mmCIF file of C-alpha atoms and ligand atoms in Angstrom:
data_model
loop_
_atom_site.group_PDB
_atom_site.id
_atom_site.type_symbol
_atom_site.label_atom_id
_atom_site.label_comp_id
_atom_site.label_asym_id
_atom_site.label_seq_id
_atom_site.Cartn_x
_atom_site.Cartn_y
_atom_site.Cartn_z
ATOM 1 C CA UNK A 1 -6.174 17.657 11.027
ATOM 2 C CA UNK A 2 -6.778 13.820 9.638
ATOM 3 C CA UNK A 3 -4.914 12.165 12.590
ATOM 4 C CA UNK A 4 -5.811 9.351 13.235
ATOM 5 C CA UNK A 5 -7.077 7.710 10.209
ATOM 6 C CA UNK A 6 -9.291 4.464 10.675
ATOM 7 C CA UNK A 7 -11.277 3.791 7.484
ATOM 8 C CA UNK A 8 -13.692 0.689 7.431
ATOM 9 C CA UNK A 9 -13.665 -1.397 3.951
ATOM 10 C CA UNK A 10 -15.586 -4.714 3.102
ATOM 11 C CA UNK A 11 -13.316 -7.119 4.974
ATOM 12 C CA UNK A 12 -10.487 -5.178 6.085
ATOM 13 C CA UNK A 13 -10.093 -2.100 8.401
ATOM 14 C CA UNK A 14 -7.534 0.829 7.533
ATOM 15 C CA UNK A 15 -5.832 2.222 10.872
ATOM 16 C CA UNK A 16 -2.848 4.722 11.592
ATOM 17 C CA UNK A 17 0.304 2.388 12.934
ATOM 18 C CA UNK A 18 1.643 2.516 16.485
ATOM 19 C CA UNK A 19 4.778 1.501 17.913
ATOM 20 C CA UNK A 20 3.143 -2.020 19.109
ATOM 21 C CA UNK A 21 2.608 -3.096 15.434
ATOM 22 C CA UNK A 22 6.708 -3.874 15.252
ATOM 23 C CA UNK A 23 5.958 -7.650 15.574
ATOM 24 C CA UNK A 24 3.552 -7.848 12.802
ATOM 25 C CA UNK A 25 4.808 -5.378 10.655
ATOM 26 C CA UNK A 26 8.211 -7.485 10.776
ATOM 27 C CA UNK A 27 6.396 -10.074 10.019
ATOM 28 C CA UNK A 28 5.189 -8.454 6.721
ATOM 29 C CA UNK A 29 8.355 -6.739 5.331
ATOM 30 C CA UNK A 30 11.461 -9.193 6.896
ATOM 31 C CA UNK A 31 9.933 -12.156 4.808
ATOM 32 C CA UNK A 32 11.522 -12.502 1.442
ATOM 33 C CA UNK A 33 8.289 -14.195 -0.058
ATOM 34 C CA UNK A 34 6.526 -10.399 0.134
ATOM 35 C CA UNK A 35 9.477 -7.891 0.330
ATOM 36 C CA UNK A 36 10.985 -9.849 -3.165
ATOM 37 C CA UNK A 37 8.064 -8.192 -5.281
ATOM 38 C CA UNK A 38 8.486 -4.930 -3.033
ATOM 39 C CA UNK A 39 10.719 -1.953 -4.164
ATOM 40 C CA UNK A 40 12.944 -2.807 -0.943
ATOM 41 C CA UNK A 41 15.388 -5.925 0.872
ATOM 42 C CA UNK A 42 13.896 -7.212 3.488
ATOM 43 C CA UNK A 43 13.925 -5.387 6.745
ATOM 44 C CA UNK A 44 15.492 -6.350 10.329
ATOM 45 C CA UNK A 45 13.807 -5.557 13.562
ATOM 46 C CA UNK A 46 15.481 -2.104 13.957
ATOM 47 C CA UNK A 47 14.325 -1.498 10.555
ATOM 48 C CA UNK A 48 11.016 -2.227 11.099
ATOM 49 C CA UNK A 49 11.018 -0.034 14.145
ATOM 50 C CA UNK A 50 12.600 3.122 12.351
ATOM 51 C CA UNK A 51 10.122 2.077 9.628
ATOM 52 C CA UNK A 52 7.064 1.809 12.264
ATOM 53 C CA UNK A 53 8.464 5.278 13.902
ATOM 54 C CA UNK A 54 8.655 7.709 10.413
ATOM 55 C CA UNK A 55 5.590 6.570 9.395
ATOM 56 C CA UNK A 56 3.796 7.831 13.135
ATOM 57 C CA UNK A 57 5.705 10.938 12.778
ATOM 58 C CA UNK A 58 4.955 11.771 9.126
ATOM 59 C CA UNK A 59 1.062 10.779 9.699
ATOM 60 C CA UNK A 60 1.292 13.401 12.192
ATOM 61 C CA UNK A 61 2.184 16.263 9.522
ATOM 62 C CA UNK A 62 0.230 18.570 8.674
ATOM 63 C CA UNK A 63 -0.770 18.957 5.659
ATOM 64 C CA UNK A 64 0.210 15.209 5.051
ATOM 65 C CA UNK A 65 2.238 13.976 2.568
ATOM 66 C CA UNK A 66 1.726 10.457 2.924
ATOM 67 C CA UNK A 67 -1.579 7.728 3.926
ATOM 68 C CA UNK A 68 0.429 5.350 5.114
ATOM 69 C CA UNK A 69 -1.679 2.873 7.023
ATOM 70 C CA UNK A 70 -1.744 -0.574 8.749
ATOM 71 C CA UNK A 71 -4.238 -3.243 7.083
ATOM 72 C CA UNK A 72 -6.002 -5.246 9.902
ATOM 73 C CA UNK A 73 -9.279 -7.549 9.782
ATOM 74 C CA UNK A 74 -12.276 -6.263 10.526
ATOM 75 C CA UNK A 75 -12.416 -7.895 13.906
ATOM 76 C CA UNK A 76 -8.914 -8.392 14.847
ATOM 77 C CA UNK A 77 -6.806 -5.282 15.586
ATOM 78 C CA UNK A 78 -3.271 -6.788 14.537
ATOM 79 C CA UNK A 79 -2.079 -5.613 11.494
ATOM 80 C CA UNK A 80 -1.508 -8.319 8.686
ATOM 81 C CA UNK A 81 -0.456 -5.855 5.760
ATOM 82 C CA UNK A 82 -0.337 -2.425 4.595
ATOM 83 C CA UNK A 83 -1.916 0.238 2.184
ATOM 84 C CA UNK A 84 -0.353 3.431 1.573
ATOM 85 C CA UNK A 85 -0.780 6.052 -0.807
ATOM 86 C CA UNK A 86 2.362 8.968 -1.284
ATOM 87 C CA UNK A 87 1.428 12.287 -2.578
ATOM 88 C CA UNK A 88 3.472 13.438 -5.324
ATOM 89 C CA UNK A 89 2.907 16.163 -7.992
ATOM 90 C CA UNK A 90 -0.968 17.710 -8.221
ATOM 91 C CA UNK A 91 -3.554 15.873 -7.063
ATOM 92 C CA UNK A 92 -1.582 12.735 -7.445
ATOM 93 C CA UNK A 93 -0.599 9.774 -5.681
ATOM 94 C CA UNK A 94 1.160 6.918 -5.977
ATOM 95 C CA UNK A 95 -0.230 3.539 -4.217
ATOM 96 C CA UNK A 96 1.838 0.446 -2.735
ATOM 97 C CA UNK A 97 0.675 -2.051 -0.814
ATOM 98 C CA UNK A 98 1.588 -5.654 0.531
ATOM 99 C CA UNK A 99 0.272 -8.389 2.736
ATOM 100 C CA UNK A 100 1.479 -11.351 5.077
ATOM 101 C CA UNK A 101 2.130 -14.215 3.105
ATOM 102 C CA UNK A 102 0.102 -16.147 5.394
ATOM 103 C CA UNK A 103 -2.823 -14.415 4.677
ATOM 104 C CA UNK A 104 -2.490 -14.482 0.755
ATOM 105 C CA UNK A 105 -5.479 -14.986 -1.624
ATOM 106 C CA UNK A 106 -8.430 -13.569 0.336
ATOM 107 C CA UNK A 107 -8.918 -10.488 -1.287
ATOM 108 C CA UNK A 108 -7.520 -8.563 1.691
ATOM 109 C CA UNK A 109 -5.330 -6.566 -1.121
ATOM 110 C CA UNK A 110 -8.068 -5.833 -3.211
ATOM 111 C CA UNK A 111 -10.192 -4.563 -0.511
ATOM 112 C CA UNK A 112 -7.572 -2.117 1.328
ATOM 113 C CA UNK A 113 -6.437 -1.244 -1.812
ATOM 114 C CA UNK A 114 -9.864 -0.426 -2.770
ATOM 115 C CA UNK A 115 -11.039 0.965 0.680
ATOM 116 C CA UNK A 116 -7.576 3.407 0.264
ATOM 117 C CA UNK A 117 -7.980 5.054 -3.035
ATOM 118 C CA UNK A 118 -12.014 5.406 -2.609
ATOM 119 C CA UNK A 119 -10.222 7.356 0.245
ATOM 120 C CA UNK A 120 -8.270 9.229 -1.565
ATOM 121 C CA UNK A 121 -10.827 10.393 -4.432
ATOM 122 C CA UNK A 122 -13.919 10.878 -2.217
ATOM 123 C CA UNK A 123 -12.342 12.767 1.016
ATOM 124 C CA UNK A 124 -8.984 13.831 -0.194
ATOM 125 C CA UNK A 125 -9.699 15.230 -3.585
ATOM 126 C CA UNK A 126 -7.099 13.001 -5.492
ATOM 127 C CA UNK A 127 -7.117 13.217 -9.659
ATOM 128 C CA UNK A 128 -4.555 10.465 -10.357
ATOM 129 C CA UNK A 129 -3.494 7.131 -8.461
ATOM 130 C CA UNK A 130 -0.461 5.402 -9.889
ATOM 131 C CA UNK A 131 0.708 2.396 -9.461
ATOM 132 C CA UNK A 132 4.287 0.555 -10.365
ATOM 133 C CA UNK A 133 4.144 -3.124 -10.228
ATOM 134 C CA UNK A 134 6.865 -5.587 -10.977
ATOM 135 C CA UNK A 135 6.187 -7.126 -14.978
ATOM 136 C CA UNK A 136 5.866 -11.061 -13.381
ATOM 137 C CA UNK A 137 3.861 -9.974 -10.197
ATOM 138 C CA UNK A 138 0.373 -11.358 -10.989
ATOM 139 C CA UNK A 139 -1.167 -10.758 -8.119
ATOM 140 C CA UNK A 140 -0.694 -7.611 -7.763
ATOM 141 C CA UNK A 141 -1.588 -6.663 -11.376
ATOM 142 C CA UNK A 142 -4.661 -8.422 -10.662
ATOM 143 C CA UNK A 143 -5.656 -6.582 -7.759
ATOM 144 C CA UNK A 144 -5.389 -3.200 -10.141
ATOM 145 C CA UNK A 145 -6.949 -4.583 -13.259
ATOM 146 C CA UNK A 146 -9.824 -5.566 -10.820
ATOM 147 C CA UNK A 147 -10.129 -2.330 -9.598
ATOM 148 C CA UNK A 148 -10.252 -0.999 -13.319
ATOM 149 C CA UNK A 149 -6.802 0.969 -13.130
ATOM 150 C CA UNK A 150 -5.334 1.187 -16.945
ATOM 151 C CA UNK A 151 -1.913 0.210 -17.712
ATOM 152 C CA UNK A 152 0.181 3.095 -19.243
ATOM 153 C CA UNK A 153 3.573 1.444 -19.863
ATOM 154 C CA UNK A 154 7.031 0.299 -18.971
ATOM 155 C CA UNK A 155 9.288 2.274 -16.404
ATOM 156 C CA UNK A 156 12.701 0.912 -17.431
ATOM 157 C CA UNK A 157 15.126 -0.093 -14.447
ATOM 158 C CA UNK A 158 12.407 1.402 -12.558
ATOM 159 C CA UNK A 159 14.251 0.103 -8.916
ATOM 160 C CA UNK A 160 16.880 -0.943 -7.945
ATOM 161 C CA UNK A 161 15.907 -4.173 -5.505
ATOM 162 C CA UNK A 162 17.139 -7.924 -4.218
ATOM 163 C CA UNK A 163 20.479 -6.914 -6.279
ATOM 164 C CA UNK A 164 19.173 -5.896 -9.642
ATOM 165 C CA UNK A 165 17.828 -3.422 -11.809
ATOM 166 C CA UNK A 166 13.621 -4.036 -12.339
ATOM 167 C CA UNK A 167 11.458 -2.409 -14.737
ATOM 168 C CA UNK A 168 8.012 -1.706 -13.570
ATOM 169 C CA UNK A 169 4.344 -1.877 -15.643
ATOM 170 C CA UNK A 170 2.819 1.656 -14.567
ATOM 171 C CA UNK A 171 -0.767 1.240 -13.701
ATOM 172 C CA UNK A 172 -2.946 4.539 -12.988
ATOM 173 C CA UNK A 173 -6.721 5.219 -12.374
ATOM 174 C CA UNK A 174 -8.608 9.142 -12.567
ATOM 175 C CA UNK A 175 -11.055 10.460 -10.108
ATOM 176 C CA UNK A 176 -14.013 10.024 -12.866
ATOM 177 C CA UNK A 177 -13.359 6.906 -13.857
ATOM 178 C CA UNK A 178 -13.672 5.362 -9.859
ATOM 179 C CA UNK A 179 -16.962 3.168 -10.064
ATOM 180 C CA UNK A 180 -16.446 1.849 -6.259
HETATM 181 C C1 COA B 1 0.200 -8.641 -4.209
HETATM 182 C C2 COA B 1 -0.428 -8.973 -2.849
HETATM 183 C C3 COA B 1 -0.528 -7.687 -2.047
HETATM 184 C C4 COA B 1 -1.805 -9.577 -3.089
HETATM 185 O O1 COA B 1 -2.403 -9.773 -1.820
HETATM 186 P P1 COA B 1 -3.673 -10.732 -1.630
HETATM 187 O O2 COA B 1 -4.363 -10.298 -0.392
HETATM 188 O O3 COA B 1 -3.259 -12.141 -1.757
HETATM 189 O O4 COA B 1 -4.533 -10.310 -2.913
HETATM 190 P P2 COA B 1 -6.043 -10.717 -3.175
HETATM 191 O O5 COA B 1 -6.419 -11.874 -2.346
HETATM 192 O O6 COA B 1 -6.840 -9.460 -3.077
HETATM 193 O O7 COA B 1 -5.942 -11.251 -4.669
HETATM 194 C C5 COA B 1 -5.856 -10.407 -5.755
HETATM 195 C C6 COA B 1 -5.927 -11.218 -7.010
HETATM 196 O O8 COA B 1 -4.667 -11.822 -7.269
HETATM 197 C C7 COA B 1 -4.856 -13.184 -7.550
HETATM 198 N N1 COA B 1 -3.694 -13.885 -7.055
HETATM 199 C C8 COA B 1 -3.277 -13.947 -5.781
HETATM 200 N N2 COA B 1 -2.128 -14.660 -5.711
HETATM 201 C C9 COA B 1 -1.847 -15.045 -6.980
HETATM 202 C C10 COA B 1 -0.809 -15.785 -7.571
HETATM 203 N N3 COA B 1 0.205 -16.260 -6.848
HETATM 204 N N4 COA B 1 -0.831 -16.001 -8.892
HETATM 205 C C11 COA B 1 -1.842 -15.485 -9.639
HETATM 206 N N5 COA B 1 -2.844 -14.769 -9.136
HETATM 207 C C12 COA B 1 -2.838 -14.539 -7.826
HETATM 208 C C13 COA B 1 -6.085 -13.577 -6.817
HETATM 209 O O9 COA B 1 -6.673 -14.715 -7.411
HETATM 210 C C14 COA B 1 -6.940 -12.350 -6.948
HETATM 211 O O10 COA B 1 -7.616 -12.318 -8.180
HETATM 212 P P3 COA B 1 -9.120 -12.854 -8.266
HETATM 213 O O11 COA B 1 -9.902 -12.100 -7.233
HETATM 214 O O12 COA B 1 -9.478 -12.540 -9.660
HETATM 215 O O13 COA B 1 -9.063 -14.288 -7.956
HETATM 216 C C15 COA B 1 0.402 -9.995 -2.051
HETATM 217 O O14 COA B 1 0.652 -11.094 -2.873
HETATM 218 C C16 COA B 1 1.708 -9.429 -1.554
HETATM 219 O O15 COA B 1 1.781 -8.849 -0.471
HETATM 220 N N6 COA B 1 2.791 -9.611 -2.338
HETATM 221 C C17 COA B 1 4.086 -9.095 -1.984
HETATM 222 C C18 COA B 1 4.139 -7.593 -1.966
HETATM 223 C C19 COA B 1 3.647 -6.987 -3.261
HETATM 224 O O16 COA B 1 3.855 -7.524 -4.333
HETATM 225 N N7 COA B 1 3.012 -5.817 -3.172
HETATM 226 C C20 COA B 1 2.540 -5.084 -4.329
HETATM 227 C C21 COA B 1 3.700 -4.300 -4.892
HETATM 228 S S1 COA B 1 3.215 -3.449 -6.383
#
């Protein structure tokens, strides 16, 4: 059983959501500044509870299909952003992660995103980490290239999101080549 997760990193802390995160978690994916590079519209407040309440239940499967987890500072329990990385195929997974606009530019990506997929190699035997980022999102290709991921190509009309069609850059990092 690995419920609950809480995973330490440098300046962030990785934790399992609860239902008392709605406010800040609404904060995070019903503002159009983060959820417009995102693979989704912004959510409402009964979104972001139904979001909030799948994620609790899945993280509660066993075996788990999904590390979906809340991104707080290291001494300060609210959640300003999240990590999460979705199993898919054999020994695979596919990263996403996002954080409050207010808190932008102080490496809180890097680190849970960091923190996560050290995670995911080290104590969950993952071979592969993908990730699909948006072709003008800079910041978010600079959080992989900093962590050494490779980019592998174009995914045409990868999603479908804010009304249109978007290709995504596909990003992925192996097991042996993870020097954190
Ligand atoms: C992408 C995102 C998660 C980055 O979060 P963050 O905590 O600001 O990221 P960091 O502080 O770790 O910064 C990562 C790098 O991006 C750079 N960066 C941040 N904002 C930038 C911008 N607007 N333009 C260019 N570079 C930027 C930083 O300088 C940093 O690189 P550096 O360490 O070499 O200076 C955040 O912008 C976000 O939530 N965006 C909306 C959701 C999203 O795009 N999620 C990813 C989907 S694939």
């Amino acid at each position: 059983m690995t419920y609950p997760i809480r995973i330490p990193g440098a300046s962030v802390t990785l934790r399992e959501f609860t239902r008392d995160d709605v406010d800040d978690v609404l904060a995070i994916i019903g503002d159009d500044k983060v959820t417009a590079s995102l693979s989704f519209d912004s959510r409402n407040r009964d979104q972001a509870v139904a979001m909030l309440e799948g994620a609790i239940e899945r993280a509660q499967q066993e075996p788990r299909t999904e590390f979906y987890l809340g991104v707080t500072k290291r001494d300060d329990d609210s959640v300003i952003g999240f990590a999460r990385i979705g199993l898919s195929g054999v020994q695979a997974g596919k990263l996403g992660y996002a954080i409050a606009a207010k808190e932008w530019g102080r490496g809180y990506a890097t680190d849970a995103a960091r923190t996560l997929v050290t995670y995911a190699f080290k104590e969950r035997g993952l071979h592969r980490v993908t990730a699909a980022i948006g072709p003008d999102n800079v910041a978010s290709i600079a959080v992989v290239q900093q962590l050494g991921f490779t980019r592998e190509g174009t995914l045409r009309d990868h999603v479908f999101t804010n009304g249109a069609w978007r290709d995504s850059v596909l990003f992925s990092v192996l097991a042996h080549e993870w020097s954190w």
